[in-house]
mmCIF file of C-alpha atoms in Angstrom:
data_model
loop_
_atom_site.group_PDB
_atom_site.id
_atom_site.type_symbol
_atom_site.label_atom_id
_atom_site.label_comp_id
_atom_site.label_asym_id
_atom_site.label_seq_id
_atom_site.Cartn_x
_atom_site.Cartn_y
_atom_site.Cartn_z
ATOM 1 C CA UNK H 1 17.774 1.577 -9.864
ATOM 2 C CA UNK H 2 14.630 -0.595 -9.975
ATOM 3 C CA UNK H 3 14.512 -3.759 -12.022
ATOM 4 C CA UNK H 4 12.447 -3.938 -15.153
ATOM 5 C CA UNK H 5 9.682 -6.499 -15.165
ATOM 6 C CA UNK H 6 10.779 -9.644 -16.947
ATOM 7 C CA UNK H 7 7.372 -10.462 -18.411
ATOM 8 C CA UNK H 8 6.503 -7.103 -19.899
ATOM 9 C CA UNK H 9 3.421 -8.521 -21.617
ATOM 10 C CA UNK H 10 1.881 -8.887 -18.140
ATOM 11 C CA UNK H 11 2.750 -5.363 -16.991
ATOM 12 C CA UNK H 12 -0.249 -3.335 -15.819
ATOM 13 C CA UNK H 13 -0.548 0.214 -17.144
ATOM 14 C CA UNK H 14 0.177 2.882 -14.520
ATOM 15 C CA UNK H 15 -3.433 4.103 -14.527
ATOM 16 C CA UNK H 16 -4.607 0.597 -13.595
ATOM 17 C CA UNK H 17 -2.047 0.440 -10.782
ATOM 18 C CA UNK H 18 -3.355 3.749 -9.427
ATOM 19 C CA UNK H 19 -6.970 2.510 -9.589
ATOM 20 C CA UNK H 20 -5.959 -0.535 -7.564
ATOM 21 C CA UNK H 21 -4.288 1.700 -4.973
ATOM 22 C CA UNK H 22 -7.512 3.696 -4.700
ATOM 23 C CA UNK H 23 -9.774 0.631 -4.453
ATOM 24 C CA UNK H 24 -7.862 -1.940 -2.400
ATOM 25 C CA UNK H 25 -8.335 -2.047 1.357
ATOM 26 C CA UNK H 26 -5.187 -3.808 2.538
ATOM 27 C CA UNK H 27 -1.701 -4.855 1.572
ATOM 28 C CA UNK H 28 1.590 -6.001 3.040
ATOM 29 C CA UNK H 29 4.344 -3.592 4.073
ATOM 30 C CA UNK H 30 7.820 -5.123 3.833
ATOM 31 C CA UNK H 31 10.780 -3.617 5.680
ATOM 32 C CA UNK H 32 14.316 -4.668 6.630
ATOM 33 C CA UNK H 33 13.663 -6.286 10.003
ATOM 34 C CA UNK H 34 15.760 -7.532 12.881
ATOM 35 C CA UNK H 35 18.967 -9.482 12.259
ATOM 36 C CA UNK H 36 18.678 -8.887 8.503
ATOM 37 C CA UNK H 37 15.422 -10.817 8.195
ATOM 38 C CA UNK H 38 12.697 -9.275 6.041
ATOM 39 C CA UNK H 39 9.641 -8.257 8.041
ATOM 40 C CA UNK H 40 6.308 -8.079 6.238
ATOM 41 C CA UNK H 41 3.113 -6.993 7.961
ATOM 42 C CA UNK H 42 -0.439 -6.610 6.624
ATOM 43 C CA UNK H 43 -1.852 -3.093 6.937
ATOM 44 C CA UNK H 44 -4.820 -1.054 5.835
ATOM 45 C CA UNK H 45 -3.868 2.099 3.962
ATOM 46 C CA UNK H 46 -4.968 5.125 2.002
ATOM 47 C CA UNK H 47 -3.464 6.510 -1.210
ATOM 48 C CA UNK H 48 -3.272 10.104 -2.441
ATOM 49 C CA UNK H 49 -0.927 12.121 -4.642
ATOM 50 C CA UNK H 50 1.861 9.566 -4.949
ATOM 51 C CA UNK H 51 1.856 8.663 -1.258
ATOM 52 C CA UNK H 52 0.593 5.803 0.860
ATOM 53 C CA UNK H 53 -0.638 6.510 4.395
ATOM 54 C CA UNK H 54 -0.811 4.058 7.301
ATOM 55 C CA UNK H 55 -1.589 4.453 10.990
ATOM 56 C CA UNK H 56 0.479 2.505 13.492
ATOM 57 C CA UNK H 57 1.067 2.106 17.206
ATOM 58 C CA UNK H 58 3.885 4.161 18.722
ATOM 59 C CA UNK H 59 6.208 1.187 19.168
ATOM 60 C CA UNK H 60 6.928 -2.118 17.523
ATOM 61 C CA UNK H 61 8.961 -4.065 15.012
ATOM 62 C CA UNK H 62 8.028 -2.047 11.907
ATOM 63 C CA UNK H 63 8.869 1.288 13.551
ATOM 64 C CA UNK H 64 12.215 -0.022 14.771
ATOM 65 C CA UNK H 65 12.960 -1.309 11.266
ATOM 66 C CA UNK H 66 11.925 1.951 9.572
ATOM 67 C CA UNK H 67 14.062 3.999 11.948
ATOM 68 C CA UNK H 68 17.069 1.930 10.842
ATOM 69 C CA UNK H 69 16.169 1.918 7.137
ATOM 70 C CA UNK H 70 13.329 3.960 5.622
ATOM 71 C CA UNK H 71 13.228 1.926 2.405
ATOM 72 C CA UNK H 72 10.173 -0.321 2.091
ATOM 73 C CA UNK H 73 7.812 -1.956 -0.348
ATOM 74 C CA UNK H 74 4.051 -2.377 -0.163
ATOM 75 C CA UNK H 75 2.290 -5.172 -2.046
ATOM 76 C CA UNK H 76 -1.419 -5.350 -2.844
ATOM 77 C CA UNK H 77 -3.120 -8.404 -4.305
ATOM 78 C CA UNK H 78 -6.220 -7.087 -6.015
ATOM 79 C CA UNK H 79 -7.324 -10.376 -7.556
ATOM 80 C CA UNK H 80 -6.354 -13.994 -6.965
ATOM 81 C CA UNK H 81 -8.791 -16.366 -8.620
ATOM 82 C CA UNK H 82 -7.772 -20.014 -8.526
ATOM 83 C CA UNK H 83 -8.469 -21.823 -11.803
ATOM 84 C CA UNK H 84 -7.900 -25.521 -11.019
ATOM 85 C CA UNK H 85 -8.616 -26.780 -14.542
ATOM 86 C CA UNK H 86 -5.770 -24.613 -15.873
ATOM 87 C CA UNK H 87 -3.350 -25.204 -12.974
ATOM 88 C CA UNK H 88 -3.042 -21.468 -12.448
ATOM 89 C CA UNK H 89 -4.484 -18.382 -10.845
ATOM 90 C CA UNK H 90 -5.814 -15.282 -12.527
ATOM 91 C CA UNK H 91 -4.051 -12.659 -10.440
ATOM 92 C CA UNK H 92 -3.535 -8.930 -10.450
ATOM 93 C CA UNK H 93 -1.152 -7.208 -8.047
ATOM 94 C CA UNK H 94 0.695 -3.962 -7.460
ATOM 95 C CA UNK H 95 3.950 -3.264 -5.648
ATOM 96 C CA UNK H 96 5.005 0.206 -4.520
ATOM 97 C CA UNK H 97 8.590 0.954 -3.519
ATOM 98 C CA UNK H 98 9.597 4.018 -1.568
ATOM 99 C CA UNK H 99 10.857 5.596 1.595
ATOM 100 C CA UNK H 100 8.670 5.818 4.670
ATOM 101 C CA UNK H 101 8.532 8.802 7.000
ATOM 102 C CA UNK H 102 7.247 8.432 10.551
ATOM 103 C CA UNK H 103 4.980 11.364 11.417
ATOM 104 C CA UNK H 104 4.826 11.654 15.196
ATOM 105 C CA UNK H 105 3.850 15.279 15.841
ATOM 106 C CA UNK H 106 0.115 15.950 16.028
ATOM 107 C CA UNK H 107 0.772 19.497 14.795
ATOM 108 C CA UNK H 108 2.292 18.150 11.567
ATOM 109 C CA UNK H 109 -0.311 18.624 8.776
ATOM 110 C CA UNK H 110 0.765 15.351 7.129
ATOM 111 C CA UNK H 111 -0.404 13.412 10.205
ATOM 112 C CA UNK H 112 -3.862 14.922 10.040
ATOM 113 C CA UNK H 113 -3.997 14.437 6.252
ATOM 114 C CA UNK H 114 -3.231 10.743 6.683
ATOM 115 C CA UNK H 115 -5.856 10.309 9.385
ATOM 116 C CA UNK H 116 -8.455 12.126 7.281
ATOM 117 C CA UNK H 117 -7.669 9.997 4.219
ATOM 118 C CA UNK H 118 -7.937 6.812 6.259
ATOM 119 C CA UNK H 119 -11.226 7.980 7.790
ATOM 120 C CA UNK H 120 -12.588 8.866 4.336
ATOM 121 C CA UNK H 121 -11.724 5.412 3.057
ATOM 122 C CA UNK H 122 -12.809 3.227 5.977
ATOM 123 C CA UNK H 123 -15.595 5.280 7.600
ATOM 124 C CA UNK H 124 -17.041 7.425 4.812
ATOM 125 C CA UNK H 125 -20.477 7.758 6.404
ATOM 126 C CA UNK H 126 -19.376 9.087 9.779
ATOM 127 C CA UNK H 127 -20.290 12.642 10.667
ATOM 128 C CA UNK H 128 -17.698 15.405 10.947
ATOM 129 C CA UNK H 129 -18.376 15.536 14.678
ATOM 130 C CA UNK H 130 -17.804 11.803 15.234
ATOM 131 C CA UNK H 131 -14.664 11.917 13.082
ATOM 132 C CA UNK H 132 -13.244 14.779 15.163
ATOM 133 C CA UNK H 133 -14.015 12.908 18.377
ATOM 134 C CA UNK H 134 -12.364 9.706 17.143
ATOM 135 C CA UNK H 135 -9.270 11.416 15.748
ATOM 136 C CA UNK H 136 -8.983 13.551 18.892
ATOM 137 C CA UNK H 137 -9.168 10.443 21.041
ATOM 138 C CA UNK H 138 -6.653 8.384 19.016
ATOM 139 C CA UNK H 139 -4.112 10.800 17.554
ATOM 140 C CA UNK H 140 -1.987 10.835 20.706
ATOM 141 C CA UNK H 141 -1.848 7.024 20.717
ATOM 142 C CA UNK H 142 -0.584 6.559 17.166
ATOM 143 C CA UNK H 143 1.767 7.678 14.446
ATOM 144 C CA UNK H 144 1.141 8.023 10.742
ATOM 145 C CA UNK H 145 3.525 6.466 8.261
ATOM 146 C CA UNK H 146 3.852 8.157 4.880
ATOM 147 C CA UNK H 147 5.438 6.274 1.997
ATOM 148 C CA UNK H 148 6.585 8.505 -0.840
ATOM 149 C CA UNK H 149 6.283 6.172 -3.827
ATOM 150 C CA UNK H 150 9.481 6.112 -5.884
ATOM 151 C CA UNK H 151 8.549 3.189 -8.130
ATOM 152 C CA UNK H 152 5.226 1.522 -8.843
ATOM 153 C CA UNK H 153 4.676 -1.627 -10.817
ATOM 154 C CA UNK H 154 1.728 -3.894 -11.450
ATOM 155 C CA UNK H 155 1.381 -7.322 -12.947
ATOM 156 C CA UNK H 156 -1.484 -9.546 -13.991
ATOM 157 C CA UNK H 157 -1.747 -13.173 -14.978
ATOM 158 C CA UNK H 158 -1.076 -14.062 -18.584
ATOM 159 C CA UNK H 159 -4.742 -14.912 -19.192
ATOM 160 C CA UNK H 160 -5.930 -11.528 -17.897
ATOM 161 C CA UNK H 161 -3.284 -9.741 -19.982
ATOM 162 C CA UNK H 162 -4.502 -11.583 -23.095
ATOM 163 C CA UNK H 163 -8.102 -10.615 -22.336
ATOM 164 C CA UNK H 164 -7.053 -6.974 -21.951
ATOM 165 C CA UNK H 165 -5.324 -6.970 -25.338
ATOM 166 C CA UNK H 166 -8.419 -8.425 -27.033
ATOM 167 C CA UNK H 167 -10.447 -5.567 -25.605
#
């Protein structure tokens, strides 16, 4: 169903892809937008147990697109170092493919899980009390998107792949 990477020598091992998902702070969600045009939007996210979590407003282009077609991809660029002398960049990126569920109901445990994961990632030093206040204040104003990852692939620049092989 998913294409194999053409340049297999640049393929990142799955464990490296998962580390990037844990570490990165933003990426770009791509969906099938209006009139057949792709729609790609940068988002912060959290990753756990084969799923990506996002928080979004209750209306907008991405929600309309996901209601029509739940299939999406999410791309993260972990490294992009320009090397002018070599006419290249040393890059490392990951793309996740999957279907996205819109979690609207505050009583749905998956909504709270997503909000907790996002809070852990972006506000790890907040107190339990301040977290509860913030989530209580915002949960009615937002939805959580959950992408169940069906395919994950990562790629790095040829130079980085060569370095990896040398140890």
